[in-house]
Structure formats: C-alpha cells, structure tokens
Amino acid sequence: EAQVTQNPRYLITVTGKKLTVTCSQNMNHEYMSWYRQDPGLGLRQIYYSMNVEVTDKGDVPEGYKVSRKEKRNFPLILESPSPNQTSLYFCASSFGRGGEKLFFGSGTQLSVL
Amino acid sequence: SQQGEEDPQALSIQEGENATMNCSYKTSINNLQWYRQNSGRGLVHLILIRSNEREKHSGRLRVTLDTSKKSSSLLITASRAADTASYFCATDAKGGGGNKLTFGTGTQLKVEL
C-alpha cells in the first residue's frame, strides 16, 4: 500500500531534550516536506527536499533540522525543543514538485513541556 | 497573511443536503487543491484544478475556479455523516518555485443525521 509513515504518533518531551520524528515513504517520490499545523494558522511549511541531499527552508524553519540521505526517508530533528514547538506535525511527499498532489502521513502530535 | 482563506469557518448541515465551501487567495496560481482532514489525522487529497480550468468533478465533489476573482468553491452534494471533517484549500503560487502548497485555515463541516 502506498503510504507515508510517520513515527511516533504522539510525543511528550521536555524543553531542551533532542528528538527526532521519522518519516518514510514507499512511493519513490522525489519531493518530501514537513509542515506544522497550529489552530488558527493552518499548515505552515518547515523544510522541504527536492531530492536526496537537496533540502531547503520553508516558511518556519527556526529550531528545526532535516536530512535526506536516502530517497525514502526525511527525518525532522529538534535539537533543543521549546514549548512554542508544541504542534501537530505532518510529513508529506509528492511525485513531482511540491506544488502538485501531496500525500500526507498521519501526523505527530508533539508536546514540549 | 494566508494565501488561501476558507469561508465559512464552520458549517453544519443535515445529511442529504449540499455543502458549499469557498476559498479566496491573493496571488496568481498554477493550481488550487482541496484536502480533507478527519479530526487531527493526515490530510487527504480530494481534487486539483489547474489555473486554466474552470470546473472539475470527482464523484460527489464539484470544484470551480474563478481566477479573475481569485476564488474557488467546493461543493459536496448529497452529504453523508462520513463527510464530517475539516476541508482545506491549498494553492501552488505561480513564480513560487513549485516548492510548496500554501494552505488556508480550513472549513469545519459537520453533517448531522
């Protein structure tokens, strides 16, 4: 089954404790991206990747890192999480550009205490 | 400011009725898409309409696009309780590099039995 898999689904952590949210897709998509969703703000793009070893900042990249060492994986790293990073995070992928149809993961609800 | 803004923010109808949601955006686009989100889960792509198209159908969904007014509408006919969800429009801005979709804040649709 074609899918984007994110883990974990829920995560509670404390300020400053490094964490990684994993994302994997099995559709051989070149484009992958991370969005965060906050009430009243919709979805905002954090980082995106057009292909292996090619990543770039989205609209809200501060406090996040990403890497794209393999085509299928695009982990999101929070090296020193802060409470304002409490949010619902989504990984998405697309066969072509990021402006085409996106396939989304199920989301990661992160709480930073 | 949001590229896509949906109207109304919330809509409650009876099963069998039609539901209409509107989306306005600010800049020229390559395409406009509609997504559905069930209760904090991942977004699911519904339909994509390109800037040179005026209307598109998919099952019980009908989307229109008016580029002169920078607006789109999503019509769900003969609604069902299972259509209860949040609906988001998303735009691929022309000249934006095709790196992302810009999402609105969504319309919450509730279909009551």
XYZ file of C-alpha atoms in Angstrom:
226
model
C 0.000 0.000 0.000
C 1.311 3.429 -0.980
C 1.830 5.453 2.144
C 3.782 7.990 4.136
C 4.681 6.676 7.579
C 5.470 8.954 10.493
C 6.600 7.968 13.941
C 5.802 8.467 16.714
C 2.119 9.399 16.611
C 2.310 11.145 19.987
C 5.358 12.537 21.760
C 5.684 14.377 25.056
C 9.089 15.761 25.925
C 10.771 18.439 27.994
C 12.473 21.633 26.926
C 15.955 21.066 25.532
C 15.809 17.305 25.050
C 16.740 16.465 21.461
C 14.219 14.478 19.492
C 13.707 13.082 16.010
C 10.449 12.460 14.190
C 10.851 9.931 11.416
C 9.160 9.967 8.033
C 9.316 7.340 5.334
C 7.502 6.971 2.008
C 7.278 3.902 -0.224
C 6.225 5.616 -3.449
C 9.675 6.570 -4.751
C 8.724 10.235 -4.502
C 11.432 12.800 -5.096
C 9.814 15.604 -3.119
C 9.266 15.471 0.645
C 8.285 18.164 3.103
C 7.438 18.886 6.719
C 4.509 21.040 7.810
C 3.270 22.062 11.204
C -0.368 22.730 11.984
C -1.471 25.153 14.670
C -5.010 26.324 15.499
C -5.966 29.393 13.501
C -2.764 29.308 11.452
C -3.392 26.411 9.087
C -0.419 24.398 7.851
C 2.943 26.058 7.518
C 5.933 24.553 5.755
C 9.057 23.941 7.839
C 11.516 22.367 5.392
C 11.372 20.601 2.084
C 13.570 18.382 -0.044
C 13.530 18.129 -3.807
C 15.730 15.031 -3.848
C 18.488 13.177 -1.980
C 20.924 15.599 -0.341
C 18.838 18.591 -1.522
C 16.980 20.391 1.263
C 15.809 23.946 1.778
C 13.982 26.103 4.300
C 10.260 26.645 4.232
C 8.352 29.395 5.996
C 9.113 28.465 9.620
C 12.487 26.648 9.759
C 13.840 28.119 13.012
C 14.605 25.455 15.601
C 14.403 22.535 13.161
C 16.840 20.481 11.112
C 16.303 17.899 8.413
C 18.369 15.493 6.381
C 17.759 13.498 3.190
C 20.357 10.785 2.933
C 18.021 8.302 1.270
C 15.149 8.960 -1.086
C 12.541 7.304 1.124
C 13.428 8.936 4.472
C 13.161 12.535 5.636
C 13.555 12.860 9.421
C 12.743 16.058 11.307
C 15.147 16.912 14.116
C 14.514 19.256 17.018
C 17.887 19.677 18.697
C 16.646 21.792 21.614
C 12.845 21.774 21.661
C 10.967 24.672 23.202
C 7.302 24.979 24.239
C 6.481 27.068 21.145
C 7.252 23.970 19.073
C 4.278 22.182 20.600
C 2.245 21.425 17.494
C 0.853 18.797 15.134
C 3.474 17.847 12.569
C 2.916 16.333 9.142
C 5.290 14.826 6.662
C 4.215 14.894 3.024
C 5.585 13.655 -0.275
C 4.934 14.178 -3.949
C 5.998 12.504 -7.162
C 6.903 15.775 -8.806
C 7.084 19.263 -7.435
C 5.859 20.355 -4.036
C 3.014 22.196 -5.714
C 1.415 19.008 -7.025
C -0.743 16.492 -5.172
C 0.686 15.786 -1.737
C 0.462 12.513 0.170
C 0.432 13.090 3.929
C 1.469 11.000 6.887
C -0.887 10.522 9.837
C 0.761 13.229 11.901
C 2.830 13.525 15.072
C 1.335 15.407 17.999
C 4.271 16.900 19.890
C 4.024 18.479 23.328
C 7.080 20.237 24.747
C 6.791 20.915 28.470
C -1.157 36.663 5.552
C -2.858 33.460 4.434
C -2.736 32.783 0.702
C -5.889 30.702 0.950
C -8.733 31.589 3.254
C -11.819 29.453 3.515
C -15.320 30.636 4.179
C -17.254 29.798 6.260
C -15.045 28.731 9.146
C -17.687 26.255 10.250
C -20.722 24.740 8.575
C -23.403 22.440 9.980
C -25.911 20.725 7.706
C -28.261 17.742 7.643
C -27.407 14.524 5.882
C -28.529 14.658 2.263
C -28.057 18.414 1.921
C -25.373 20.035 -0.195
C -22.370 21.726 1.395
C -20.561 24.629 -0.240
C -17.222 25.992 0.923
C -15.354 28.906 -0.555
C -11.689 29.762 -0.795
C -10.091 33.086 -1.649
C -6.434 33.598 -2.421
C -4.177 36.547 -3.121
C -1.597 35.750 -5.804
C -1.613 34.105 -9.233
C -1.550 30.346 -9.075
C -0.565 27.278 -11.069
C -3.205 25.148 -9.401
C -5.562 25.019 -6.456
C -6.258 21.881 -4.453
C -8.747 20.773 -1.830
C -7.884 18.447 1.028
C -9.927 16.787 3.754
C -8.749 16.196 7.321
C -10.550 13.975 9.780
C -10.107 15.011 13.415
C -6.361 15.702 13.633
C -5.372 12.969 11.201
C -3.407 13.367 7.993
C -4.777 15.389 5.117
C -6.224 13.528 2.170
C -6.127 14.982 -1.318
C -9.576 15.450 -2.874
C -9.175 17.304 -6.127
C -6.769 19.527 -8.071
C -7.852 22.200 -10.515
C -5.344 23.985 -12.732
C -5.385 27.694 -13.450
C -6.669 27.169 -16.999
C -9.633 25.073 -15.810
C -12.939 26.488 -14.611
C -14.729 23.457 -13.220
C -13.892 19.923 -12.212
C -15.910 16.998 -10.895
C -14.985 13.948 -8.880
C -17.822 11.770 -7.625
C -19.978 13.941 -5.348
C -17.430 16.770 -5.447
C -17.596 19.763 -7.730
C -14.890 22.409 -7.714
C -14.988 25.726 -9.522
C -12.189 28.197 -10.032
C -12.504 31.868 -10.925
C -9.012 33.249 -11.448
C -10.327 36.764 -12.130
C -11.802 36.830 -8.621
C -9.054 34.688 -7.139
C -11.594 32.350 -5.644
C -12.682 28.726 -5.663
C -15.607 26.802 -4.310
C -16.029 23.193 -3.263
C -19.494 21.687 -3.459
C -20.251 18.356 -1.798
C -23.595 17.030 -2.979
C -25.882 14.705 -1.025
C -23.690 14.917 2.063
C -23.214 11.987 4.444
C -22.237 11.801 8.097
C -18.869 10.430 6.919
C -18.195 13.771 5.195
C -17.819 15.386 8.633
C -14.270 16.750 8.560
C -12.210 19.888 8.027
C -11.668 20.979 4.449
C -8.652 22.985 3.309
C -7.829 24.717 0.099
C -4.188 24.922 -0.902
C -2.535 26.903 -3.668
C 0.594 26.451 -5.725
C 1.652 30.048 -6.313
C 2.901 30.994 -9.757
C 6.553 32.004 -9.573
C 6.881 30.345 -6.198
C 9.286 27.692 -7.475
C 6.819 24.865 -7.009
C 8.320 24.083 -3.641
C 5.226 24.111 -1.506
C 1.498 24.470 -1.177
C 0.094 27.321 0.879
C -2.850 26.201 2.975
C -5.794 28.108 4.335
C -7.156 27.703 7.841
C -9.975 25.417 6.784
C -13.732 24.966 6.998
C -15.090 22.594 9.641
C -18.025 20.701 8.194
C -20.431 18.807 10.410
C -23.044 16.609 8.782
C -25.785 15.570 11.180
C -28.058 12.558 10.843
